[in-house]
PDB file of C-alpha atoms and ligand atoms in Angstrom:
ATOM      1  CA  UNK A   1      -2.240   0.530   0.784  1.00 84.00           C
ATOM      2  CA  UNK A   2       0.485  -1.466  -0.598  1.00 90.00           C
ATOM      3  CA  UNK A   3       3.010  -3.309   1.353  1.00 94.00           C
ATOM      4  CA  UNK A   4       6.238  -4.913   0.542  1.00 96.00           C
ATOM      5  CA  UNK A   5       7.184  -7.971   2.439  1.00 97.00           C
ATOM      6  CA  UNK A   6      10.618  -9.032   2.410  1.00 97.00           C
ATOM      7  CA  UNK A   7      11.042 -12.157   3.959  1.00 96.00           C
ATOM      8  CA  UNK A   8      12.895 -15.477   2.927  1.00 96.00           C
ATOM      9  CA  UNK A   9      10.496 -17.898   4.859  1.00 95.00           C
ATOM     10  CA  UNK A  10       8.014 -18.686   1.894  1.00 95.00           C
ATOM     11  CA  UNK A  11       5.232 -20.092   4.431  1.00 94.00           C
ATOM     12  CA  UNK A  12       5.607 -17.019   6.641  1.00 94.00           C
ATOM     13  CA  UNK A  13       5.384 -14.456   3.888  1.00 96.00           C
ATOM     14  CA  UNK A  14       2.503 -16.337   2.496  1.00 95.00           C
ATOM     15  CA  UNK A  15       0.743 -16.238   5.982  1.00 94.00           C
ATOM     16  CA  UNK A  16       1.368 -12.581   6.398  1.00 96.00           C
ATOM     17  CA  UNK A  17       0.299 -11.546   3.095  1.00 94.00           C
ATOM     18  CA  UNK A  18      -2.837 -13.518   3.431  1.00 93.00           C
ATOM     19  CA  UNK A  19      -3.822 -12.126   6.681  1.00 93.00           C
ATOM     20  CA  UNK A  20      -3.241  -8.561   5.786  1.00 93.00           C
ATOM     21  CA  UNK A  21      -4.635  -8.949   2.430  1.00 89.00           C
ATOM     22  CA  UNK A  22      -7.878  -9.898   4.303  1.00 88.00           C
ATOM     23  CA  UNK A  23      -7.642  -6.757   6.525  1.00 88.00           C
ATOM     24  CA  UNK A  24      -7.249  -4.384   3.351  1.00 85.00           C
ATOM     25  CA  UNK A  25      -3.618  -4.225   2.408  1.00 90.00           C
ATOM     26  CA  UNK A  26      -2.355  -5.199  -1.056  1.00 89.00           C
ATOM     27  CA  UNK A  27       0.838  -7.275  -0.432  1.00 93.00           C
ATOM     28  CA  UNK A  28       3.769  -8.158  -2.708  1.00 94.00           C
ATOM     29  CA  UNK A  29       6.302 -10.423  -1.558  1.00 96.00           C
ATOM     30  CA  UNK A  30      10.108 -10.289  -1.853  1.00 97.00           C
ATOM     31  CA  UNK A  31      12.246 -13.461  -0.821  1.00 97.00           C
ATOM     32  CA  UNK A  32      15.587 -11.618  -0.736  1.00 97.00           C
ATOM     33  CA  UNK A  33      17.177  -8.010  -0.926  1.00 96.00           C
ATOM     34  CA  UNK A  34      17.793  -8.246  -4.790  1.00 96.00           C
ATOM     35  CA  UNK A  35      13.939  -8.582  -5.331  1.00 96.00           C
ATOM     36  CA  UNK A  36      12.973  -6.037  -2.962  1.00 96.00           C
ATOM     37  CA  UNK A  37      15.264  -3.552  -4.634  1.00 93.00           C
ATOM     38  CA  UNK A  38      13.553  -4.681  -7.961  1.00 92.00           C
ATOM     39  CA  UNK A  39       9.994  -4.246  -6.483  1.00 92.00           C
ATOM     40  CA  UNK A  40      10.830  -0.869  -4.893  1.00 90.00           C
ATOM     41  CA  UNK A  41      12.048   0.216  -8.287  1.00 86.00           C
ATOM     42  CA  UNK A  42       9.068  -0.963 -10.224  1.00 84.00           C
ATOM     43  CA  UNK A  43       6.278   0.225  -7.909  1.00 83.00           C
ATOM     44  CA  UNK A  44       5.249   2.272  -5.211  1.00 84.00           C
ATOM     45  CA  UNK A  45       4.642   1.065  -1.679  1.00 90.00           C
ATOM     46  CA  UNK A  46       3.298   2.621   1.518  1.00 90.00           C
ATOM     47  CA  UNK A  47       5.527   0.429   3.992  1.00 93.00           C
ATOM     48  CA  UNK A  48       7.990  -2.142   3.982  1.00 96.00           C
ATOM     49  CA  UNK A  49       7.937  -5.350   6.429  1.00 97.00           C
ATOM     50  CA  UNK A  50      11.594  -6.509   6.540  1.00 95.00           C
ATOM     51  CA  UNK A  51      13.126  -9.459   8.036  1.00 93.00           C
ATOM     52  CA  UNK A  52      16.597  -9.540   9.286  1.00 89.00           C
ATOM     53  CA  UNK A  53      18.279 -12.545   8.035  1.00 90.00           C
ATOM     54  CA  UNK A  54      18.141 -12.868   4.321  1.00 95.00           C
ATOM     55  CA  UNK A  55      19.640 -15.261   1.979  1.00 96.00           C
ATOM     56  CA  UNK A  56      21.656 -12.338   0.148  1.00 97.00           C
ATOM     57  CA  UNK A  57      22.399 -10.102   3.373  1.00 94.00           C
ATOM     58  CA  UNK A  58      21.611  -8.664   6.416  1.00 91.00           C
ATOM     59  CA  UNK A  59      18.134  -6.703   6.539  1.00 91.00           C
ATOM     60  CA  UNK A  60      19.415  -4.204   9.006  1.00 88.00           C
ATOM     61  CA  UNK A  61      22.513  -3.454   6.927  1.00 89.00           C
ATOM     62  CA  UNK A  62      20.637  -3.087   3.772  1.00 92.00           C
ATOM     63  CA  UNK A  63      17.703  -0.608   5.537  1.00 91.00           C
ATOM     64  CA  UNK A  64      20.694   1.310   6.656  1.00 87.00           C
ATOM     65  CA  UNK A  65      22.228   1.479   3.185  1.00 86.00           C
ATOM     66  CA  UNK A  66      18.837   2.153   1.552  1.00 86.00           C
ATOM     67  CA  UNK A  67      17.877   5.097   3.871  1.00 81.00           C
ATOM     68  CA  UNK A  68      21.348   6.824   3.128  1.00 76.00           C
ATOM     69  CA  UNK A  69      20.517   6.799  -0.759  1.00 74.00           C
ATOM     70  CA  UNK A  70      17.113   8.010  -0.364  1.00 72.00           C
ATOM     71  CA  UNK A  71      13.857   8.823   1.579  1.00 74.00           C
ATOM     72  CA  UNK A  72      12.221   5.296   2.262  1.00 78.00           C
ATOM     73  CA  UNK A  73       8.656   4.713   2.897  1.00 83.00           C
ATOM     74  CA  UNK A  74       8.258   3.601   6.840  1.00 90.00           C
ATOM     75  CA  UNK A  75       9.864   0.000   7.415  1.00 93.00           C
ATOM     76  CA  UNK A  76       8.698  -2.547  10.182  1.00 94.00           C
ATOM     77  CA  UNK A  77      11.228  -5.205  10.980  1.00 91.00           C
ATOM     78  CA  UNK A  78      10.300  -8.644  11.937  1.00 89.00           C
ATOM     79  CA  UNK A  79      12.727 -10.125  14.005  1.00 81.00           C
ATOM     80  CA  UNK A  80      13.654 -13.592  15.739  1.00 78.00           C
ATOM     81  CA  UNK A  81      16.240 -11.680  17.855  1.00 69.00           C
ATOM     82  CA  UNK A  82      14.231  -9.904  20.587  1.00 68.00           C
ATOM     83  CA  UNK A  83      17.214  -8.443  22.844  1.00 72.00           C
ATOM     84  CA  UNK A  84      17.314  -4.934  23.835  1.00 71.00           C
ATOM     85  CA  UNK A  85      20.458  -4.355  21.846  1.00 74.00           C
ATOM     86  CA  UNK A  86      19.012  -5.708  18.496  1.00 74.00           C
ATOM     87  CA  UNK A  87      16.026  -3.619  19.038  1.00 74.00           C
ATOM     88  CA  UNK A  88      17.890  -0.402  19.322  1.00 76.00           C
ATOM     89  CA  UNK A  89      20.217  -1.389  16.697  1.00 77.00           C
ATOM     90  CA  UNK A  90      17.039  -1.682  14.619  1.00 77.00           C
ATOM     91  CA  UNK A  91      15.748   1.453  15.372  1.00 78.00           C
ATOM     92  CA  UNK A  92      19.101   3.243  15.004  1.00 76.00           C
ATOM     93  CA  UNK A  93      19.269   1.824  11.480  1.00 78.00           C
ATOM     94  CA  UNK A  94      16.193   3.460  10.597  1.00 79.00           C
ATOM     95  CA  UNK A  95      13.473   1.033  11.365  1.00 85.00           C
ATOM     96  CA  UNK A  96      10.130   2.484  12.331  1.00 87.00           C
ATOM     97  CA  UNK A  97       8.954  -0.272  14.208  1.00 87.00           C
ATOM     98  CA  UNK A  98       9.832  -3.865  15.010  1.00 86.00           C
ATOM     99  CA  UNK A  99       7.984  -6.843  15.755  1.00 87.00           C
ATOM    100  CA  UNK A 100       9.465 -10.009  17.286  1.00 84.00           C
ATOM    101  CA  UNK A 101       8.693 -13.298  15.745  1.00 85.00           C
ATOM    102  CA  UNK A 102       6.207 -15.413  16.054  1.00 86.00           C
ATOM    103  CA  UNK A 103       3.867 -12.714  14.458  1.00 88.00           C
ATOM    104  CA  UNK A 104       0.395 -12.025  15.416  1.00 92.00           C
ATOM    105  CA  UNK A 105      -1.362 -10.549  12.265  1.00 94.00           C
ATOM    106  CA  UNK A 106      -3.797  -8.656  14.260  1.00 92.00           C
ATOM    107  CA  UNK A 107      -0.724  -6.658  15.843  1.00 93.00           C
ATOM    108  CA  UNK A 108       1.194  -6.353  12.803  1.00 95.00           C
ATOM    109  CA  UNK A 109      -1.783  -4.787  11.073  1.00 94.00           C
ATOM    110  CA  UNK A 110      -2.340  -2.545  14.055  1.00 92.00           C
ATOM    111  CA  UNK A 111       1.261  -1.515  14.063  1.00 92.00           C
ATOM    112  CA  UNK A 112       1.239  -0.910  10.305  1.00 93.00           C
ATOM    113  CA  UNK A 113      -2.046   1.459  10.502  1.00 90.00           C
ATOM    114  CA  UNK A 114       0.144   3.290  13.440  1.00 88.00           C
ATOM    115  CA  UNK A 115       3.068   3.791  11.335  1.00 87.00           C
ATOM    116  CA  UNK A 116       1.343   4.787   8.292  1.00 85.00           C
ATOM    117  CA  UNK A 117      -0.556   7.565  10.554  1.00 79.00           C
ATOM    118  CA  UNK A 118       2.839   8.998  11.518  1.00 71.00           C
ATOM    119  CA  UNK A 119       4.300  11.878   9.821  1.00 61.00           C
ATOM    120  CA  UNK A 120       7.200  10.898   7.646  1.00 55.00           C
ATOM    121  CA  UNK A 121       8.814  10.752   4.296  1.00 51.00           C
ATOM    122  CA  UNK A 122       5.194  10.198   2.603  1.00 49.00           C
ATOM    123  CA  UNK A 123       3.018  11.770   5.685  1.00 46.00           C
ATOM    124  CA  UNK A 124      -0.445   9.976   5.021  1.00 53.00           C
ATOM    125  CA  UNK A 125      -2.907  12.995   4.899  1.00 69.00           C
ATOM    126  CA  UNK A 126      -6.450  12.890   3.717  1.00 82.00           C
ATOM    127  CA  UNK A 127      -6.520  13.528  -0.045  1.00 86.00           C
ATOM    128  CA  UNK A 128      -9.237  16.287  -1.389  1.00 89.00           C
ATOM    129  CA  UNK A 129     -10.866  17.261  -4.762  1.00 90.00           C
ATOM    130  CA  UNK A 130     -13.488  19.750  -4.087  1.00 90.00           C
ATOM    131  CA  UNK A 131     -16.259  18.237  -1.935  1.00 92.00           C
ATOM    132  CA  UNK A 132     -14.711  14.793  -2.331  1.00 94.00           C
ATOM    133  CA  UNK A 133     -12.576  13.511   0.421  1.00 93.00           C
ATOM    134  CA  UNK A 134     -10.484   9.946   0.895  1.00 92.00           C
ATOM    135  CA  UNK A 135      -8.705   9.105   3.927  1.00 86.00           C
ATOM    136  CA  UNK A 136      -5.912   6.578   2.733  1.00 78.00           C
ATOM    137  CA  UNK A 137      -5.725   5.192   6.454  1.00 74.00           C
ATOM    138  CA  UNK A 138      -9.358   4.269   7.000  1.00 80.00           C
ATOM    139  CA  UNK A 139     -10.005   4.044   3.413  1.00 84.00           C
ATOM    140  CA  UNK A 140     -13.183   6.013   3.650  1.00 91.00           C
ATOM    141  CA  UNK A 141     -14.308   8.296   0.926  1.00 95.00           C
ATOM    142  CA  UNK A 142     -16.658  11.012   1.780  1.00 95.00           C
ATOM    143  CA  UNK A 143     -18.481  13.740  -0.520  1.00 94.00           C
ATOM    144  CA  UNK A 144     -19.771  16.531   1.512  1.00 91.00           C
ATOM    145  CA  UNK A 145     -19.435  14.375   4.691  1.00 83.00           C
ATOM    146  CA  UNK A 146     -21.336  11.771   3.586  1.00 93.00           C
ATOM    147  CA  UNK A 147     -19.742   8.361   3.156  1.00 96.00           C
ATOM    148  CA  UNK A 148     -19.626   6.701  -0.114  1.00 97.00           C
ATOM    149  CA  UNK A 149     -19.293   2.990   0.240  1.00 96.00           C
ATOM    150  CA  UNK A 150     -16.852   1.497  -1.778  1.00 95.00           C
ATOM    151  CA  UNK A 151     -15.086  -2.100  -2.132  1.00 93.00           C
ATOM    152  CA  UNK A 152     -11.380  -2.373  -1.444  1.00 87.00           C
ATOM    153  CA  UNK A 153     -10.393  -2.155  -5.218  1.00 90.00           C
ATOM    154  CA  UNK A 154     -12.610   0.843  -5.728  1.00 95.00           C
ATOM    155  CA  UNK A 155     -11.149   2.555  -2.818  1.00 92.00           C
ATOM    156  CA  UNK A 156      -7.685   1.775  -4.078  1.00 88.00           C
ATOM    157  CA  UNK A 157      -8.636   3.170  -7.293  1.00 92.00           C
ATOM    158  CA  UNK A 158      -9.979   6.376  -6.001  1.00 94.00           C
ATOM    159  CA  UNK A 159      -6.832   6.624  -4.094  1.00 88.00           C
ATOM    160  CA  UNK A 160      -4.689   6.472  -7.200  1.00 86.00           C
ATOM    161  CA  UNK A 161      -6.733   8.513  -9.306  1.00 91.00           C
ATOM    162  CA  UNK A 162      -6.847  11.330  -6.366  1.00 90.00           C
ATOM    163  CA  UNK A 163      -3.110  11.241  -5.903  1.00 82.00           C
ATOM    164  CA  UNK A 164      -2.704  12.067  -9.583  1.00 84.00           C
ATOM    165  CA  UNK A 165      -5.512  14.487  -9.666  1.00 87.00           C
ATOM    166  CA  UNK A 166      -5.944  16.083 -13.031  1.00 88.00           C
ATOM    167  CA  UNK A 167      -3.293  13.679 -14.905  1.00 87.00           C
ATOM    168  CA  UNK A 168      -3.982  10.716 -16.910  1.00 90.00           C
ATOM    169  CA  UNK A 169      -2.970   7.574 -15.064  1.00 88.00           C
ATOM    170  CA  UNK A 170      -2.317   4.653 -17.322  1.00 89.00           C
ATOM    171  CA  UNK A 171      -4.120   1.473 -17.541  1.00 89.00           C
ATOM    172  CA  UNK A 172      -1.161  -0.761 -16.664  1.00 85.00           C
ATOM    173  CA  UNK A 173      -0.277   1.504 -13.535  1.00 83.00           C
ATOM    174  CA  UNK A 174      -3.801   1.210 -12.327  1.00 88.00           C
ATOM    175  CA  UNK A 175      -3.693  -2.738 -12.996  1.00 87.00           C
ATOM    176  CA  UNK A 176      -0.285  -2.755 -11.178  1.00 79.00           C
ATOM    177  CA  UNK A 177      -1.356  -0.942  -7.985  1.00 79.00           C
ATOM    178  CA  UNK A 178      -4.752  -2.761  -7.748  1.00 83.00           C
ATOM    179  CA  UNK A 179      -3.469  -6.174  -8.045  1.00 82.00           C
ATOM    180  CA  UNK A 180      -0.304  -7.912  -6.542  1.00 74.00           C
ATOM    181  CA  UNK A 181       2.341  -9.479  -8.864  1.00 67.00           C
ATOM    182  CA  UNK A 182       1.047 -12.944  -8.295  1.00 71.00           C
ATOM    183  CA  UNK A 183      -2.746 -11.994  -8.378  1.00 77.00           C
ATOM    184  CA  UNK A 184      -4.655 -13.225 -11.517  1.00 82.00           C
ATOM    185  CA  UNK A 185      -6.234 -10.314 -13.317  1.00 84.00           C
ATOM    186  CA  UNK A 186      -9.344 -11.119 -15.470  1.00 86.00           C
ATOM    187  CA  UNK A 187      -9.475  -8.982 -18.782  1.00 81.00           C
ATOM    188  CA  UNK A 188     -11.309  -5.985 -18.245  1.00 90.00           C
ATOM    189  CA  UNK A 189     -11.195  -6.172 -14.417  1.00 92.00           C
ATOM    190  CA  UNK A 190      -9.778  -2.629 -14.369  1.00 93.00           C
ATOM    191  CA  UNK A 191     -12.554  -1.288 -16.752  1.00 94.00           C
ATOM    192  CA  UNK A 192     -15.209  -3.184 -14.497  1.00 95.00           C
ATOM    193  CA  UNK A 193     -13.724  -1.425 -11.308  1.00 96.00           C
ATOM    194  CA  UNK A 194     -13.624   1.913 -13.207  1.00 97.00           C
ATOM    195  CA  UNK A 195     -17.172   1.606 -14.190  1.00 97.00           C
ATOM    196  CA  UNK A 196     -18.382   0.673 -10.843  1.00 97.00           C
ATOM    197  CA  UNK A 197     -16.519   3.719  -9.125  1.00 97.00           C
ATOM    198  CA  UNK A 198     -17.850   6.341 -11.746  1.00 97.00           C
ATOM    199  CA  UNK A 199     -21.274   4.889 -11.195  1.00 97.00           C
ATOM    200  CA  UNK A 200     -20.903   5.337  -7.095  1.00 97.00           C
ATOM    201  CA  UNK A 201     -19.293   8.729  -7.660  1.00 95.00           C
ATOM    202  CA  UNK A 202     -22.236   9.679  -9.812  1.00 95.00           C
ATOM    203  CA  UNK A 203     -24.809   8.135  -7.285  1.00 95.00           C
ATOM    204  CA  UNK A 204     -23.257  10.293  -4.444  1.00 94.00           C
ATOM    205  CA  UNK A 205     -23.467  13.452  -6.638  1.00 92.00           C
ATOM    206  CA  UNK A 206     -20.166  13.902  -8.299  1.00 91.00           C
ATOM    207  CA  UNK A 207     -20.912  13.438 -12.164  1.00 88.00           C
ATOM    208  CA  UNK A 208     -18.565  13.561 -14.810  1.00 88.00           C
ATOM    209  CA  UNK A 209     -15.159  13.847 -13.110  1.00 91.00           C
ATOM    210  CA  UNK A 210     -14.017  10.389 -13.727  1.00 95.00           C
ATOM    211  CA  UNK A 211     -12.632  10.420 -17.377  1.00 94.00           C
ATOM    212  CA  UNK A 212     -11.591   7.799 -19.814  1.00 94.00           C
ATOM    213  CA  UNK A 213      -8.921   8.706 -21.962  1.00 92.00           C
ATOM    214  CA  UNK A 214      -9.277   6.207 -24.953  1.00 91.00           C
ATOM    215  CA  UNK A 215      -6.550   3.815 -25.394  1.00 89.00           C
ATOM    216  CA  UNK A 216      -4.555   5.417 -22.548  1.00 90.00           C
ATOM    217  CA  UNK A 217      -6.232   5.367 -19.064  1.00 93.00           C
ATOM    218  CA  UNK A 218      -8.025   7.276 -16.632  1.00 95.00           C
ATOM    219  CA  UNK A 219      -8.154  10.791 -15.022  1.00 94.00           C
ATOM    220  CA  UNK A 220      -9.946  12.275 -12.344  1.00 95.00           C
ATOM    221  CA  UNK A 221     -10.562  15.992 -12.778  1.00 91.00           C
ATOM    222  CA  UNK A 222     -10.300  18.382  -9.750  1.00 81.00           C
ATOM    223  CA  UNK A 223     -13.693  19.227  -8.219  1.00 64.00           C
TER     224      UNK A 223
HETATM  225 CA1   CA B 301      14.853 -15.097   7.516  1.00 95.66          CA
END
């Protein structure tokens, strides 16, 4: 699950990103609304964590505008304003949930998982390819009901390939999906994750479905 944290308090954004990162989320940070728009244009996110007071505008007004323009993934507002009127205004503007600062990471993670379980513009449903199933919320992969033990990045890769089943996913897109903008990526990191995932799928009994398209990327054939 990839999240965009729109928060101008660098320290708070860092703490949230680190806390959620340890709980299996991939987090990108945007310190203002302009950066948030660039990030949303450049990558797919599963949810947005949105501060209200940002240097280049009001998070709530921005959210209302974005929602009018297009279908947007679920947004959770972070606010120092805990008054009833502010909360109602937030939910009216299209926020799916809100949390009053100071933020408890455990609660934030639970709220996000709940948001992603809700039906919405991108309802999270279990991905399937023949006997292979992947649950984007629990991050569990199963083959004929047997759990395949995957690392966080292997699970992220499998999810990406299953979402684009039968199509080639270019190497850069995989790197962008598996690593956030500020994370160092070693050469051949993607290749190494692909080989490990391929081996685990083979060991589970699913051989020959994760294809390398030389010089381009990778593809999962439907089972
Ligand atoms: Ca702020």
